[in-house]
PDB file of C-alpha atoms in Angstrom:
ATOM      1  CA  UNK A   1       8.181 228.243  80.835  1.00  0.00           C
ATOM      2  CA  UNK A   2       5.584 228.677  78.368  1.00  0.00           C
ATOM      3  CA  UNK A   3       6.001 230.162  74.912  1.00  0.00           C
ATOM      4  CA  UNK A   4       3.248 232.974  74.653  1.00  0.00           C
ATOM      5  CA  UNK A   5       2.511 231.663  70.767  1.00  0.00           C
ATOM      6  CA  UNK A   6       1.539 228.330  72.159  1.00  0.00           C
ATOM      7  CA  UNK A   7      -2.427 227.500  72.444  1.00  0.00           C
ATOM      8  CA  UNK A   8      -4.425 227.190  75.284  1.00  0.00           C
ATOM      9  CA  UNK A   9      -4.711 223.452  75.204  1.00  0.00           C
ATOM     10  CA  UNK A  10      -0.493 223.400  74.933  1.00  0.00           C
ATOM     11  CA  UNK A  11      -0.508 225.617  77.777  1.00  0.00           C
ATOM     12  CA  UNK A  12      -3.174 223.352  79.649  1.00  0.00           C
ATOM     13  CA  UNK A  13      -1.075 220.323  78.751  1.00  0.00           C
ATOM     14  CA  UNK A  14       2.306 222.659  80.393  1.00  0.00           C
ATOM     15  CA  UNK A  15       0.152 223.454  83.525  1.00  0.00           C
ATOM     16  CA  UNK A  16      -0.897 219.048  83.573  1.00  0.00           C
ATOM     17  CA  UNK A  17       2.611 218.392  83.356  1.00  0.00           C
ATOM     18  CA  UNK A  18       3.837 220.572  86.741  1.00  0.00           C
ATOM     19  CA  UNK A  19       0.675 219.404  89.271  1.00  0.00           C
ATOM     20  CA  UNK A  20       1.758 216.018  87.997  1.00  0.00           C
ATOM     21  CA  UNK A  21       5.149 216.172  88.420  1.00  0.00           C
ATOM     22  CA  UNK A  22       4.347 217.846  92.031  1.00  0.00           C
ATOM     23  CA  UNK A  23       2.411 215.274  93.186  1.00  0.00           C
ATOM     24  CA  UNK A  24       4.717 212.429  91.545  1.00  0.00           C
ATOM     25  CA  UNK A  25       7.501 214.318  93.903  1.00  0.00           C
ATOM     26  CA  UNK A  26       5.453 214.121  96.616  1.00  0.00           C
ATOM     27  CA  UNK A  27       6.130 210.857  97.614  1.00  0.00           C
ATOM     28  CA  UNK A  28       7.334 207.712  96.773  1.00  0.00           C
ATOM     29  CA  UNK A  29       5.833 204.711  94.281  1.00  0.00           C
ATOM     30  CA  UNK A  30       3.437 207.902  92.329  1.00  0.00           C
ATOM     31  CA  UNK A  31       3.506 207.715  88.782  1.00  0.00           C
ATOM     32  CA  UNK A  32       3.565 210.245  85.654  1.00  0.00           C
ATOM     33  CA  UNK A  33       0.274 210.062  83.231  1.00  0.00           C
ATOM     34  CA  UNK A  34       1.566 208.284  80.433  1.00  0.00           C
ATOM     35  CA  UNK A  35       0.407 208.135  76.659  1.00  0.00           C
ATOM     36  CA  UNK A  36      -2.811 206.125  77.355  1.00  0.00           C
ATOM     37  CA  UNK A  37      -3.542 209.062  79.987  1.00  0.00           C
ATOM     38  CA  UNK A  38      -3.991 211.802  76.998  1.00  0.00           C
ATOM     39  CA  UNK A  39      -7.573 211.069  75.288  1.00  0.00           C
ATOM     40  CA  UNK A  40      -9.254 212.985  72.556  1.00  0.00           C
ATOM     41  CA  UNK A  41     -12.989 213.953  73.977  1.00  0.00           C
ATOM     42  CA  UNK A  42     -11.749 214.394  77.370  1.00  0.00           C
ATOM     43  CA  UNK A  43     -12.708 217.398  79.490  1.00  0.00           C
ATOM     44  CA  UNK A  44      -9.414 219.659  80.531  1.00  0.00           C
ATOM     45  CA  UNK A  45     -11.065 220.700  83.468  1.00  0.00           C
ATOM     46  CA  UNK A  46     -12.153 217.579  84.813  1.00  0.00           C
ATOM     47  CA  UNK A  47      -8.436 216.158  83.899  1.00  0.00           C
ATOM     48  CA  UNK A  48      -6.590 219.347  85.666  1.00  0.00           C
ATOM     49  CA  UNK A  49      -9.339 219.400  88.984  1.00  0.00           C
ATOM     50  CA  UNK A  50      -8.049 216.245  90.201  1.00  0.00           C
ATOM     51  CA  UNK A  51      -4.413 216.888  90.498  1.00  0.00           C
ATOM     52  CA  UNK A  52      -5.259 220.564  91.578  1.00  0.00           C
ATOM     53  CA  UNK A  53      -7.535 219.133  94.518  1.00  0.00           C
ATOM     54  CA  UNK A  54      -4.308 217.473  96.615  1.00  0.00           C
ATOM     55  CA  UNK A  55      -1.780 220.344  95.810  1.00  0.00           C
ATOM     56  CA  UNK A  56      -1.361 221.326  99.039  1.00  0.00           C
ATOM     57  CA  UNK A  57      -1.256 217.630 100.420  1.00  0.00           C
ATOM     58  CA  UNK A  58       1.616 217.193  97.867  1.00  0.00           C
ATOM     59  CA  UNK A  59       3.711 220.431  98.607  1.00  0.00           C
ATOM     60  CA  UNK A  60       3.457 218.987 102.712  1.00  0.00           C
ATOM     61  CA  UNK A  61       4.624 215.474 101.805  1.00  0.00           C
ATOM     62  CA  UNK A  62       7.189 216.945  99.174  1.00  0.00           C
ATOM     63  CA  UNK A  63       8.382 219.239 102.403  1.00  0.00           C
ATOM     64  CA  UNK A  64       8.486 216.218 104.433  1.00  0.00           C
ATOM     65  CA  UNK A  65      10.691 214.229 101.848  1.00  0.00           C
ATOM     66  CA  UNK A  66      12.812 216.883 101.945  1.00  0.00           C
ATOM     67  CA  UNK A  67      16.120 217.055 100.230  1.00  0.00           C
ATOM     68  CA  UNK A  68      16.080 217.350  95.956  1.00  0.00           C
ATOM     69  CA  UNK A  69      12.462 216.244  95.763  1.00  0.00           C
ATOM     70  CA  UNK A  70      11.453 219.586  98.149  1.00  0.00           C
ATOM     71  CA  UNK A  71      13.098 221.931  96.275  1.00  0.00           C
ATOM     72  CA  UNK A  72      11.992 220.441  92.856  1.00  0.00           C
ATOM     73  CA  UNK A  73       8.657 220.430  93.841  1.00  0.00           C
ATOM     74  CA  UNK A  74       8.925 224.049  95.436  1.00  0.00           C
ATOM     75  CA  UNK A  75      10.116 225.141  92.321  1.00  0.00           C
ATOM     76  CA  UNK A  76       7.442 223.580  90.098  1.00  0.00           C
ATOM     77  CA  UNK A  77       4.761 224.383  92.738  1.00  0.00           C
ATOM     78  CA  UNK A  78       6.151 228.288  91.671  1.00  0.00           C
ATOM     79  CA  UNK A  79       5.917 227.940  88.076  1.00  0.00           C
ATOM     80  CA  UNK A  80       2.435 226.762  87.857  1.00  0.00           C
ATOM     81  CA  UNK A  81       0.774 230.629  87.391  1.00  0.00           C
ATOM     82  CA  UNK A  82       2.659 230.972  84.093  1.00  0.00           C
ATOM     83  CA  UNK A  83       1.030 228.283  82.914  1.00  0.00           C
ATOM     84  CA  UNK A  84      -2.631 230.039  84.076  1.00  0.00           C
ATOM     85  CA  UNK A  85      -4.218 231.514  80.509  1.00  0.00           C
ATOM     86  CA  UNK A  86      -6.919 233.785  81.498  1.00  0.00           C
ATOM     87  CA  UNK A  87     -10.530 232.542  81.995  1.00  0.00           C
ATOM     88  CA  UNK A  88     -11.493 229.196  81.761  1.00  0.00           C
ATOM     89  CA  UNK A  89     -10.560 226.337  79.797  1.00  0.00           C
ATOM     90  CA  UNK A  90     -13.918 225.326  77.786  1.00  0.00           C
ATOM     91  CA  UNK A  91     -15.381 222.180  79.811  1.00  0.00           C
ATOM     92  CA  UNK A  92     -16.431 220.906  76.703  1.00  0.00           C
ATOM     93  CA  UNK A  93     -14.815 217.556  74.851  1.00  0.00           C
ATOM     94  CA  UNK A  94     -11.596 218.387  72.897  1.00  0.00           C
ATOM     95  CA  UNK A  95     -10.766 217.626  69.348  1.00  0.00           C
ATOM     96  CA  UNK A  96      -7.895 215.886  68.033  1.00  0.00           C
ATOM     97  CA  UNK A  97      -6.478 218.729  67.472  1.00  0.00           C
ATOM     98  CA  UNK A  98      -6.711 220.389  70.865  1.00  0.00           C
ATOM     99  CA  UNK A  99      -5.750 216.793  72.340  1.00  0.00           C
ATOM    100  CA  UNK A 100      -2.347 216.290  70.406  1.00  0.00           C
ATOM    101  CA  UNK A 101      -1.749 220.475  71.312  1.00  0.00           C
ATOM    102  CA  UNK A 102      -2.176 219.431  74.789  1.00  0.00           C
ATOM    103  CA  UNK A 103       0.058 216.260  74.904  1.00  0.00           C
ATOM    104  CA  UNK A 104       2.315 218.613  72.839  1.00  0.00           C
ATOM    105  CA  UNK A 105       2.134 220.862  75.571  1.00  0.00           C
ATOM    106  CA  UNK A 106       2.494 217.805  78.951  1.00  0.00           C
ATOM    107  CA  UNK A 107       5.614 216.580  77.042  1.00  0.00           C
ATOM    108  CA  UNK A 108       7.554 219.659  76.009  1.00  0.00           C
ATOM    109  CA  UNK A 109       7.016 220.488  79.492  1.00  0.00           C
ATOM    110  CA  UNK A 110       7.899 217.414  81.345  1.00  0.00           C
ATOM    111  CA  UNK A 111      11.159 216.930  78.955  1.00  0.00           C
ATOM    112  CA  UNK A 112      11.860 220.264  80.578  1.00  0.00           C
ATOM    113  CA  UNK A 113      11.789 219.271  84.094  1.00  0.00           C
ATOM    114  CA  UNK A 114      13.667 216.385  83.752  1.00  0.00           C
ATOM    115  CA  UNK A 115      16.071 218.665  82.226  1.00  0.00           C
ATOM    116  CA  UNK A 116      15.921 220.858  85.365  1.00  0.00           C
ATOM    117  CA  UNK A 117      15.747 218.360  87.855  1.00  0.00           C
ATOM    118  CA  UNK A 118      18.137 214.949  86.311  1.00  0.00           C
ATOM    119  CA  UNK A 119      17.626 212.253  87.802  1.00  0.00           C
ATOM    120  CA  UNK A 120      13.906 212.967  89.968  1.00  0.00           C
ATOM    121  CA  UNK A 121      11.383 212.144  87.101  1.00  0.00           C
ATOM    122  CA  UNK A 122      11.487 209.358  84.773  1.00  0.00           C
TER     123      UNK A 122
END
C-alpha cells in the first residue's frame, strides 16, 4: 500500500510495480523491468499504457495458471486503485528527481510483493 506522503511519481512507480508484477505472473519466461528500465526524460504515461493495455489478457492467463500465481495476481490486480492519484500524470519528460521518486516508488513496492508472495517474483 501506498504511503499518502509519498509523491506522485513514487506512487506512479507503486502502480508500475503491480501491472508488472501482474503480467510477470501471468505466465511463464516474463520478466520484471530492471534498473536499465527506469530512465530520466521518460514519459510515465507512455511507460504505464503499455502494461495497462494487456491487463485483462494477464488476469485470464494468471486464472489459467492457476494455483499461487492466480491468487497473487488477483490480489495485485485489487490493489492497483490505491495506487490511482487523481488526474493525470503530466505526459511530459521527468526530472531526475521525479525519476529516482519513481524507481523509489517500483522498488519499495516490488520488495513488498515479494514479501507477500515468497517465492513468485524474483
Amino acid at each position: 500500500m501506498p504511503e499518502d506522503k509519498e509523491s506522485a511519481h513514487s506512487r506512479s512507480g507503486r502502480l508500475f510495480a503491480a501491472l508488472a508484477a501482474l503480467h510477470f505472473l501471468a505466465a511463464p519466461g516474463r520478466t520484471l523491468p530492471g534498473p536499465d528500465a527506469f530512465k530520466p526524460k521518460d514519459e510515465l504515461p507512455k511507460r504505464l499504457q503499455r502494461l495497462k493495455q494487456g491487463m485483462y489478457d494477464d488476469l485470464v492467463l494468471a486464472r489459467a495458471r492457476g494455483g499461487a500465481h492466480w491468487k497473487a495476481a488477483s490480489e495485485v490486480f485489487r490493489s492497483i486503485p490505491s495506487f490511482l492519484d487523481p488526474g493525470p500524470l503530466s505526459p511530459h519528460t521527468i526530472s531526475l528527481k521525479e525519476s529516482a521518486d519513481h524507481r523509489a516508488g517500483y522498488d519499495a513496492q516490488l520488495a513488498a510483493l515479494k514479501k507477500d508472495f515468497p517465492g513468485l517474483l524474483p
